[in-house]
Amino acid sequence: DLSIITLDDGKANAFSSEMILTLNELLALVPRDKGALVIKGRDGIFSGGFDLKTLAAGDMQQIFKMVSLGYKLLLELFSFERPIVAAVSGHSIALGLFVTCCADYRIGKEGSFICQANEVRNNMDIPVQIMEIIKARVNKNYFYSAVYHSEAYSMEDSILVGYIDQVVSSETFTECVIKKAKDLASLPHPYYANTKKVAQHDIVKKIDRGIKKYERQIGIE
């Protein structure tokens, strides 16, 4: 009862429009009434965020498309009807970190890896459709440093921040991910989905409104 999606572009696992669309196609194949989903990165990196090549090219229509798809992906993952385990196999940065935050349980691999919401340091703000997800995850004692100050945290420190739930050795990483995913897969349907829907109701509405506002601003109907 496990579905496993692996992010691996051989580089930074950047979320281009193409990668997001492919991920959406895979998510459509995942059962919504049973089991659990694992999203894992390649060795050394979970994801570095949005595709920098698209951003650097300066084609605003392509940038708007990619960003809009990214926002919708976050909402899809955050409100997913079955449990998601993020297998954080390395650096988790920007959109990669926000995808991590959407998961129900997040297991990090030991190593010299960081988790960072680096938007403010890179001359970007964090819109409501992402902020609501962060607010639901980040420990309030770390909120200023993590979000306003864009601090980078080690995998171990990310537990205190709220980005990560558990850190395990590289030798036991896959075993621990599968064990946790199997445990969460046993949660009965529809009780898990119903409980999650009630808990997330207000947040999901704010995220959805934020996405629709963004799309109006960029001219997507």
XYZ file of C-alpha atoms in Angstrom:
221
model
C 0.000 0.000 0.000
C 2.893 2.378 -0.615
C 3.353 4.709 -3.559
C 6.853 6.134 -4.001
C 7.721 9.174 -6.104
C 11.408 9.941 -6.539
C 12.656 13.406 -7.422
C 15.832 13.042 -9.456
C 16.889 15.312 -12.311
C 20.558 14.541 -11.689
C 21.121 18.066 -10.428
C 19.272 20.207 -7.886
C 15.854 18.566 -8.349
C 14.586 21.968 -9.449
C 10.847 22.414 -9.837
C 10.445 23.523 -13.434
C 7.000 23.595 -15.035
C 7.809 20.279 -16.706
C 8.830 18.646 -13.444
C 5.725 19.900 -11.653
C 3.439 18.682 -14.448
C 5.122 15.268 -14.348
C 4.708 15.140 -10.583
C 1.021 16.006 -10.981
C 0.620 13.124 -13.443
C 2.167 10.755 -10.928
C 0.047 12.062 -8.063
C -3.048 11.328 -10.142
C -2.064 7.642 -10.042
C -1.772 7.491 -6.252
C -4.789 5.947 -4.457
C -6.758 8.407 -2.337
C -8.667 5.804 -0.307
C -5.840 3.607 0.975
C -2.113 3.408 1.576
C 0.474 6.157 1.918
C 2.752 8.175 -0.336
C 6.519 8.605 -0.052
C 8.209 11.523 -1.825
C 11.968 11.193 -1.792
C 14.878 13.022 -3.298
C 18.131 11.721 -4.696
C 21.185 11.203 -2.543
C 22.412 14.571 -1.267
C 19.429 16.711 -2.183
C 15.685 16.689 -1.775
C 15.119 19.836 -3.847
C 16.694 23.249 -4.311
C 13.385 24.932 -5.158
C 12.023 26.517 -8.317
C 14.039 26.144 -11.521
C 16.592 28.963 -11.528
C 17.135 28.705 -15.292
C 13.496 29.629 -15.885
C 13.761 32.532 -13.456
C 17.036 33.766 -14.978
C 15.709 33.602 -18.547
C 13.291 36.426 -17.737
C 10.326 35.140 -19.756
C 7.593 36.371 -17.453
C 4.880 34.151 -18.909
C 7.000 31.058 -18.291
C 7.871 32.291 -14.796
C 4.219 32.987 -13.963
C 3.228 29.536 -15.240
C 5.908 27.782 -13.187
C 5.115 29.690 -9.998
C 1.364 29.143 -10.360
C 1.900 25.421 -10.868
C 4.155 25.380 -7.802
C 1.521 26.983 -5.613
C -1.116 24.499 -6.775
C 1.247 21.600 -6.141
C 1.752 22.737 -2.552
C -1.987 22.904 -1.964
C -2.444 19.449 -3.492
C 0.229 17.941 -1.256
C -0.772 19.821 1.894
C -4.384 18.630 1.635
C -3.637 15.164 0.205
C -6.193 12.619 1.391
C -3.637 10.003 2.446
C -0.507 10.320 4.591
C 2.670 11.590 2.911
C 6.173 10.839 4.165
C 8.919 13.137 2.906
C 12.213 11.275 2.619
C 14.513 14.282 2.888
C 17.674 12.764 1.460
C 19.704 15.986 1.465
C 19.355 19.756 1.133
C 15.771 21.031 1.236
C 15.580 24.656 0.150
C 12.878 27.164 -0.877
C 10.063 25.346 -2.720
C 11.763 22.070 -1.863
C 11.414 22.933 1.816
C 7.790 23.942 1.360
C 7.068 20.590 -0.280
C 8.766 18.993 2.725
C 6.513 20.999 5.036
C 3.418 19.684 3.231
C 4.193 16.105 4.250
C 2.591 14.464 7.269
C 5.917 13.103 8.474
C 9.392 14.210 7.435
C 12.468 12.042 7.839
C 15.849 13.636 7.237
C 19.115 11.900 6.420
C 22.151 12.570 8.590
C 24.810 14.648 6.911
C 26.000 18.180 6.175
C 22.646 19.200 4.744
C 20.533 22.303 5.310
C 16.881 23.229 5.356
C 16.247 26.855 4.438
C 13.476 29.203 3.371
C 15.850 31.602 1.622
C 13.331 33.880 -0.084
C 13.897 37.092 1.888
C 17.679 36.848 1.463
C 17.128 36.463 -2.285
C 14.975 39.578 -2.644
C 11.639 37.755 -2.631
C 8.699 37.833 -0.307
C 6.690 34.833 0.857
C 3.037 34.991 -0.232
C 0.101 33.833 1.835
C -0.264 30.579 -0.117
C 3.148 29.511 1.167
C 3.128 31.386 4.476
C 0.081 29.472 5.705
C 1.923 26.190 5.232
C 5.018 27.499 7.020
C 2.942 28.856 9.895
C 1.380 25.436 10.334
C 4.834 23.864 10.690
C 7.452 26.216 12.121
C 7.919 26.399 15.886
C 6.959 29.933 16.942
C 10.244 30.303 18.844
C 12.088 29.987 15.523
C 9.645 31.770 13.250
C 11.504 35.080 13.004
C 14.889 33.511 12.339
C 13.549 30.866 9.977
C 11.144 32.984 7.934
C 12.031 36.675 8.303
C 15.794 36.139 8.549
C 16.057 33.173 6.138
C 18.353 31.238 8.439
C 19.752 27.917 7.228
C 19.486 25.012 9.665
C 21.263 21.694 9.880
C 19.105 18.614 9.529
C 19.284 18.009 13.288
C 18.412 21.620 14.195
C 15.529 21.483 11.724
C 13.723 19.210 14.183
C 13.595 22.054 16.708
C 12.496 24.505 14.022
C 9.674 22.228 12.897
C 10.868 21.449 9.381
C 11.844 17.835 10.136
C 10.374 15.200 12.471
C 13.212 12.684 12.641
C 16.821 12.373 11.489
C 18.351 8.961 10.847
C 21.636 7.612 9.549
C 22.185 7.083 5.842
C 22.456 3.345 6.512
C 18.961 3.131 8.021
C 17.330 5.949 6.029
C 15.353 3.912 3.508
C 14.365 1.322 6.096
C 13.025 4.009 8.463
C 11.127 5.784 5.686
C 9.403 2.586 4.564
C 8.632 1.529 8.137
C 6.992 4.878 8.908
C 5.097 4.937 5.617
C 3.739 1.432 6.238
C 2.583 2.476 9.693
C 0.777 5.559 8.346
C -0.694 3.499 5.503
C -2.596 1.517 8.131
C -4.616 4.576 9.181
C -8.193 3.834 8.134
C -10.110 5.560 5.367
C -12.044 7.895 5.397
C -11.323 8.832 9.011
C -7.829 10.102 8.333
C -8.956 12.258 5.401
C -11.972 13.598 7.286
C -9.910 14.548 10.333
C -7.252 16.240 8.194
C -9.916 18.163 6.264
C -11.444 19.548 9.457
C -8.058 20.534 10.889
C -6.911 22.232 7.668
C -10.182 23.861 6.629
C -9.287 27.493 7.330
C -5.706 27.162 6.090
C -6.769 25.529 2.824
C -9.271 28.320 2.192
C -6.571 30.970 2.682
C -4.164 29.123 0.378
C -6.820 28.725 -2.301
C -7.747 32.420 -2.108
C -4.062 33.352 -2.345
C -3.598 31.257 -5.476
C -6.683 32.717 -7.130
C -5.554 36.265 -6.287
C -2.122 35.576 -7.790
C -3.655 34.177 -10.960
C -5.906 37.216 -11.329
C -2.891 39.481 -10.956
C -0.955 37.706 -13.699
C -3.949 37.339 -15.991
C -4.729 33.630 -15.632
C -8.450 32.947 -15.579
